[in-house]
PDB file of C-alpha atoms and ligand atoms in Angstrom:
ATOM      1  CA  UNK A   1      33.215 -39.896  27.535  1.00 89.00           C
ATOM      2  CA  UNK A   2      30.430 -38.906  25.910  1.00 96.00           C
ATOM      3  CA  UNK A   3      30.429 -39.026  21.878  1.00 97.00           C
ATOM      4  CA  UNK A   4      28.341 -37.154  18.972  1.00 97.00           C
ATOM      5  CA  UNK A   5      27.621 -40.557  18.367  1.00 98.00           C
ATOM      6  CA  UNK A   6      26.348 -41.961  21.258  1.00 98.00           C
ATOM      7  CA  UNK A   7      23.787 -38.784  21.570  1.00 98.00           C
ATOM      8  CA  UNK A   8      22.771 -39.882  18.269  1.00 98.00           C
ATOM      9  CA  UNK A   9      21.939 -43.232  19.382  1.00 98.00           C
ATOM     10  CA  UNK A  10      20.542 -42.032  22.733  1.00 98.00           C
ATOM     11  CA  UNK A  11      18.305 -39.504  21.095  1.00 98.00           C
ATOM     12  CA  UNK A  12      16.896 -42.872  19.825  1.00 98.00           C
ATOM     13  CA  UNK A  13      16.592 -44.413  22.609  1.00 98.00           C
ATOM     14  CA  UNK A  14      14.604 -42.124  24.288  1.00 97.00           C
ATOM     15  CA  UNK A  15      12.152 -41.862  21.020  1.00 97.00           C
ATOM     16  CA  UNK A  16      11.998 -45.451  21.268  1.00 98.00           C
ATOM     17  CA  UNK A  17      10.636 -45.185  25.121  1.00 97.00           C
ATOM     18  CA  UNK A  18       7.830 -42.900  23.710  1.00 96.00           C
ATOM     19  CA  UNK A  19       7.109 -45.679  21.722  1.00 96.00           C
ATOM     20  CA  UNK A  20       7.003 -48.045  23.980  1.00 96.00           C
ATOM     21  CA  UNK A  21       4.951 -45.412  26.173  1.00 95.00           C
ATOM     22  CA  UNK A  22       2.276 -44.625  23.280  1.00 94.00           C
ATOM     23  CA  UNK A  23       2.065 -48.908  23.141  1.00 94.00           C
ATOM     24  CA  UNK A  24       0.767 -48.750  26.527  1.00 94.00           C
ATOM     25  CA  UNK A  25       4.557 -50.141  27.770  1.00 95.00           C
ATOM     26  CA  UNK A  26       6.643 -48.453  30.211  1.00 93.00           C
ATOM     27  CA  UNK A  27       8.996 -45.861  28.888  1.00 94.00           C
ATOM     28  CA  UNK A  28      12.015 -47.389  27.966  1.00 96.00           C
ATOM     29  CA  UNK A  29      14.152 -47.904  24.665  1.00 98.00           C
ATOM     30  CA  UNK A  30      17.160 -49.530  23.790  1.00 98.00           C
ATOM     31  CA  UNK A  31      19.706 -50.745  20.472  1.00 98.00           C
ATOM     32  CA  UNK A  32      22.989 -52.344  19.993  1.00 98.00           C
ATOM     33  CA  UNK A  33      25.474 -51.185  17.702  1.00 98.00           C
ATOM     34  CA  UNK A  34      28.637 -52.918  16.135  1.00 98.00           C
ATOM     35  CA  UNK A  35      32.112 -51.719  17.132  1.00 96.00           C
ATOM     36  CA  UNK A  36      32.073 -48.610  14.175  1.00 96.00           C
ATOM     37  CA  UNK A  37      28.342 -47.786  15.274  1.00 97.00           C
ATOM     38  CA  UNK A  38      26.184 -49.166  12.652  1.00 98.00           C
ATOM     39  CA  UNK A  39      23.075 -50.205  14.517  1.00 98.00           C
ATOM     40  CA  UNK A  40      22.244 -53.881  14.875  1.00 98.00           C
ATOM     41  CA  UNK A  41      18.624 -53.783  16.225  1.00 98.00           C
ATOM     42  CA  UNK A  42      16.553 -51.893  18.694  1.00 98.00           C
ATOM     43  CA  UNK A  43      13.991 -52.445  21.016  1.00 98.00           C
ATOM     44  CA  UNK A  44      11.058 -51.214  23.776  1.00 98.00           C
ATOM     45  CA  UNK A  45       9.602 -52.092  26.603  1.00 97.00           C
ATOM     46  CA  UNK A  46       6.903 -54.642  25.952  1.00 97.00           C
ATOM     47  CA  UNK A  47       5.440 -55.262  29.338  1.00 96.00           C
ATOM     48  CA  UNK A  48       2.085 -54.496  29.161  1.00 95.00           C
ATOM     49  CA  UNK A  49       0.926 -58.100  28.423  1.00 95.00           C
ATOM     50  CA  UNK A  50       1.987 -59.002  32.068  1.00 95.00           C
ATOM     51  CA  UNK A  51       5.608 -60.449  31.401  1.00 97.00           C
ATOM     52  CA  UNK A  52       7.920 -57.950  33.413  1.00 95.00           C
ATOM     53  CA  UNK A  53      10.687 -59.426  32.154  1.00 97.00           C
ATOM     54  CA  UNK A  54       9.633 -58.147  28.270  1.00 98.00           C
ATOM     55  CA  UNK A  55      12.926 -55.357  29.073  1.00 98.00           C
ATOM     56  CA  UNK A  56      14.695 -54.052  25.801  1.00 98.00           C
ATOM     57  CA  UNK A  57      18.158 -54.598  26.935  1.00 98.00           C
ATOM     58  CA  UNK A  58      17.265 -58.199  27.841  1.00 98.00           C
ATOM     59  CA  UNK A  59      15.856 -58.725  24.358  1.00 98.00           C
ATOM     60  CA  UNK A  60      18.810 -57.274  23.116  1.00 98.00           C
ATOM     61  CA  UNK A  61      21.314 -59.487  25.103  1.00 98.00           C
ATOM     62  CA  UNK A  62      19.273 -62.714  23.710  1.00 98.00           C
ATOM     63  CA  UNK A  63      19.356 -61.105  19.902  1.00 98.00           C
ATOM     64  CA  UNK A  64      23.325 -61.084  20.578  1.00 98.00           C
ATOM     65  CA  UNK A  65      23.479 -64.493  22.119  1.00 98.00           C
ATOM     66  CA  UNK A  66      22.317 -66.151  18.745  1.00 98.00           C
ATOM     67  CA  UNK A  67      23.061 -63.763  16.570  1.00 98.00           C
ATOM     68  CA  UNK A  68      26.845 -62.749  17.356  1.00 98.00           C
ATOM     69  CA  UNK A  69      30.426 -63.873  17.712  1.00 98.00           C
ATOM     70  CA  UNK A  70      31.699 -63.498  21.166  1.00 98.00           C
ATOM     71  CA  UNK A  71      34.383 -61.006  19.534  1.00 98.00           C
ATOM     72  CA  UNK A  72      31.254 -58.677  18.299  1.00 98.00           C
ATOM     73  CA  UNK A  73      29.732 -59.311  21.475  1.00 98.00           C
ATOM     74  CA  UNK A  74      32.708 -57.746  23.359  1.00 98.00           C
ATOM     75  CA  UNK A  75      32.776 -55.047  20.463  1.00 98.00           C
ATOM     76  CA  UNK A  76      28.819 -54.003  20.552  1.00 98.00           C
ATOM     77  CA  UNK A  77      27.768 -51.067  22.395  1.00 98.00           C
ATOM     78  CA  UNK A  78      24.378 -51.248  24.106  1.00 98.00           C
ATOM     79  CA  UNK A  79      22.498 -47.974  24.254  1.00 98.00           C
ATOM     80  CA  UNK A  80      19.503 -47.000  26.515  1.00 98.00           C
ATOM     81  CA  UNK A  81      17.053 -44.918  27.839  1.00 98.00           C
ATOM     82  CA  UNK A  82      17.005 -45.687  31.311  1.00 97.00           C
ATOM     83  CA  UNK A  83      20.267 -47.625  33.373  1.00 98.00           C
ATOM     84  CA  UNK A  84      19.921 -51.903  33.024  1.00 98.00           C
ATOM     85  CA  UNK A  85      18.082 -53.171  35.615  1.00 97.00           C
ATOM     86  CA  UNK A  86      19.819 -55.821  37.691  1.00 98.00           C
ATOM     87  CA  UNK A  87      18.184 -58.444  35.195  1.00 98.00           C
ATOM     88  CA  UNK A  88      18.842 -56.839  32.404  1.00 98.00           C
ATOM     89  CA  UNK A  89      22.298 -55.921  33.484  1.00 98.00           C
ATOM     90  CA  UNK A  90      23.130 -59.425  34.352  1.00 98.00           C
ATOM     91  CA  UNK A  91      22.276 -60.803  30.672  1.00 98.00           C
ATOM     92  CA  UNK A  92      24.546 -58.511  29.172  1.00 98.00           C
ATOM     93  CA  UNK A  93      27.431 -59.832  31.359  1.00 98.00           C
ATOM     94  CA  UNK A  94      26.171 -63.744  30.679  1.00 98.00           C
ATOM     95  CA  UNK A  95      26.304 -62.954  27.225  1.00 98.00           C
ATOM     96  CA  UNK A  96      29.701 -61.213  26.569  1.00 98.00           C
ATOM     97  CA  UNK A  97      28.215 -57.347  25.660  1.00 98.00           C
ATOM     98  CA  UNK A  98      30.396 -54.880  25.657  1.00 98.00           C
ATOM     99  CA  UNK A  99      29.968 -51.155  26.411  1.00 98.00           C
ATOM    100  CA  UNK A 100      26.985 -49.738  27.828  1.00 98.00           C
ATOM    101  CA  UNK A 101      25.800 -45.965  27.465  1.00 98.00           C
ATOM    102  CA  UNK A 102      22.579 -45.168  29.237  1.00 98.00           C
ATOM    103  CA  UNK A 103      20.582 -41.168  29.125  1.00 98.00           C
ATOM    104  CA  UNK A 104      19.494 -41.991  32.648  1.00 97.00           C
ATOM    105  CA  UNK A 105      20.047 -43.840  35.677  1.00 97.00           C
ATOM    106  CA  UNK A 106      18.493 -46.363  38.229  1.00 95.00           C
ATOM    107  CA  UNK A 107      19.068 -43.628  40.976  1.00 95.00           C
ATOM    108  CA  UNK A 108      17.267 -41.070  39.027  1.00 95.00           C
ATOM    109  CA  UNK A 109      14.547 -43.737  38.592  1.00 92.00           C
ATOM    110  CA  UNK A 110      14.240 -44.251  41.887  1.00 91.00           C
ATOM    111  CA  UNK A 111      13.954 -40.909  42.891  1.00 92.00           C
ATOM    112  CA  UNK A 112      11.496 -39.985  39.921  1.00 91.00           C
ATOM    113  CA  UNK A 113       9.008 -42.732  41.298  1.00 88.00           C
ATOM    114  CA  UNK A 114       9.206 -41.327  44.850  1.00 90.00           C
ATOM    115  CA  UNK A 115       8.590 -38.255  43.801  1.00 90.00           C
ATOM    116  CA  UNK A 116       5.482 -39.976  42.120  1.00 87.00           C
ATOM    117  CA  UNK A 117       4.390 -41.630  44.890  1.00 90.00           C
ATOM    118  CA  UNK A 118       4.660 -44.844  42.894  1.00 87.00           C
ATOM    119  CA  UNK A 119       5.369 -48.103  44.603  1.00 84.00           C
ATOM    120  CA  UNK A 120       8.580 -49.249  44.515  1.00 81.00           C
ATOM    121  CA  UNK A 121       9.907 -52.336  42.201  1.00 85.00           C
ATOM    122  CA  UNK A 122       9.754 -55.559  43.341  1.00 90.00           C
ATOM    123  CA  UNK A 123      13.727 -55.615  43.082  1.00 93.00           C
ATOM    124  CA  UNK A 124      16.686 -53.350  44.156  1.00 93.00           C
ATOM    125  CA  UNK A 125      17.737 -50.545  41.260  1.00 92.00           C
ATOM    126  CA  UNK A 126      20.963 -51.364  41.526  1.00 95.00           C
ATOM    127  CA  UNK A 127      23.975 -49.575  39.450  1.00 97.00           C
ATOM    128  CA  UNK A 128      25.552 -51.932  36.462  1.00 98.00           C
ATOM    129  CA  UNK A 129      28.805 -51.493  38.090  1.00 97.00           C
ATOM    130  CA  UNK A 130      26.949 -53.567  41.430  1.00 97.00           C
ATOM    131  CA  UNK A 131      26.088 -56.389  39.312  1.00 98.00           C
ATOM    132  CA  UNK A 132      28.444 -56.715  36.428  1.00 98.00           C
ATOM    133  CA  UNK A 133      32.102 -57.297  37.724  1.00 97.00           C
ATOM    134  CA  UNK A 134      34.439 -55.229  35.010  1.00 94.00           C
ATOM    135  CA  UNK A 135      31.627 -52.804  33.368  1.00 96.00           C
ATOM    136  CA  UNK A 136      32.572 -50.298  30.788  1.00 97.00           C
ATOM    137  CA  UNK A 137      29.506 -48.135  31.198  1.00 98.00           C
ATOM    138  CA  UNK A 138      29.095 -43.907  30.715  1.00 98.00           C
ATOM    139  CA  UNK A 139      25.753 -42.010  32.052  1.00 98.00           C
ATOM    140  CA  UNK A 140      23.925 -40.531  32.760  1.00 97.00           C
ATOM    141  CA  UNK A 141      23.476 -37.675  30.611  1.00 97.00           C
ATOM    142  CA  UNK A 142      22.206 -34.556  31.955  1.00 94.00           C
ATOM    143  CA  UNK A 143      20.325 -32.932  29.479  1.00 91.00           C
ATOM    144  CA  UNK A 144      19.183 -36.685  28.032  1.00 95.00           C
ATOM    145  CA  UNK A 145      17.629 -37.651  31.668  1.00 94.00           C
ATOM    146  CA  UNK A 146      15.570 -34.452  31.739  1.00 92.00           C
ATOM    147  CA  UNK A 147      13.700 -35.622  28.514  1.00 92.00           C
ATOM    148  CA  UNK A 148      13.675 -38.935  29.945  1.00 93.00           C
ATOM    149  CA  UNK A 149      12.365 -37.495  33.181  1.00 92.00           C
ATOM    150  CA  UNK A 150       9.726 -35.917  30.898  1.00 91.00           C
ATOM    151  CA  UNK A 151       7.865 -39.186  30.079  1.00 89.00           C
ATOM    152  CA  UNK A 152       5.156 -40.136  32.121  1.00 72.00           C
ATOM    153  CA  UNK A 153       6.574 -42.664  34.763  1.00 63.00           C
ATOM    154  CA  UNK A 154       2.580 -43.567  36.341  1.00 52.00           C
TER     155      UNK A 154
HETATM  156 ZN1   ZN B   1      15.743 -54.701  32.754  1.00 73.79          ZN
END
């Protein structure tokens, strides 16, 4: 389910892609809220300096490591742009996140970048629900993914 809420916070997270996409980055943002919403801290993609693991959502699992308990671990919400990557997803299990609400997925991804002719990843875009075992995770959503869609991939 869906919220007013989390469109707020996805609306966000896909102005934080731009961003990241005006920095030269790839397109994708992220933030963490608290259990009632407040937001904690956001991030972008920050790989452009040649460190592909400089992923918001694995930023934001490391901010939560040191910076929360594991009971407002399990109570945060992680919101994003584009669906965790297996990486990414895997630090937010490691770490104790909770929920995770995404605008569009790894499959859409996929499918955008063959439809771009771009190479393909040097890993598999998995779903979250492959690599975390008990996932609480909604997305994508439709009209969310189209804007997403609309940022330049190449
Ligand atoms: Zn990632």
């Amino acid at each position: 389910m869906i919220s007013e809420l989390d469109l707020k916070h996805l609306n966000r997270c896909v102005e934080l892609a731009r961003i990241a996409l005006n920095n030269g980055d790839e397109p994708f943002g992220s933030l963490l809220t608290d259990h009632e919403g407040n937001v904690l801290i956001e991030d972008f993609n920050h790989v452009s300096g040649g460190d592909h693991t400089q992923h918001p959502e694995f930023a934001l699992a490391r901010w939560a490591a040191i910076n929360l308990s594991l009971e407002d671990r399990a109570n945060a919400i992680v919101y994003t742009s584009g669906e965790h990557c297996p990486m990414c997803a895997a630090a937010h299990a490691w770490v104790g996140l909770g929920r995770i609400v995404y605008a569009s997925s790894s499959a859409q991804l996929v499918q955008w970048l063959e439809e771009l002719k771009v190479s393909p990843t040097p890993i598999y875009n998995l779903a979250i629900e492959e690599i975390i075992r008990i996932a609480n995770v909604d997305g994508p959503v439709p009209e969310l993914a189209e804007q997403v869609k609309a940022l330049d991939f190449l």
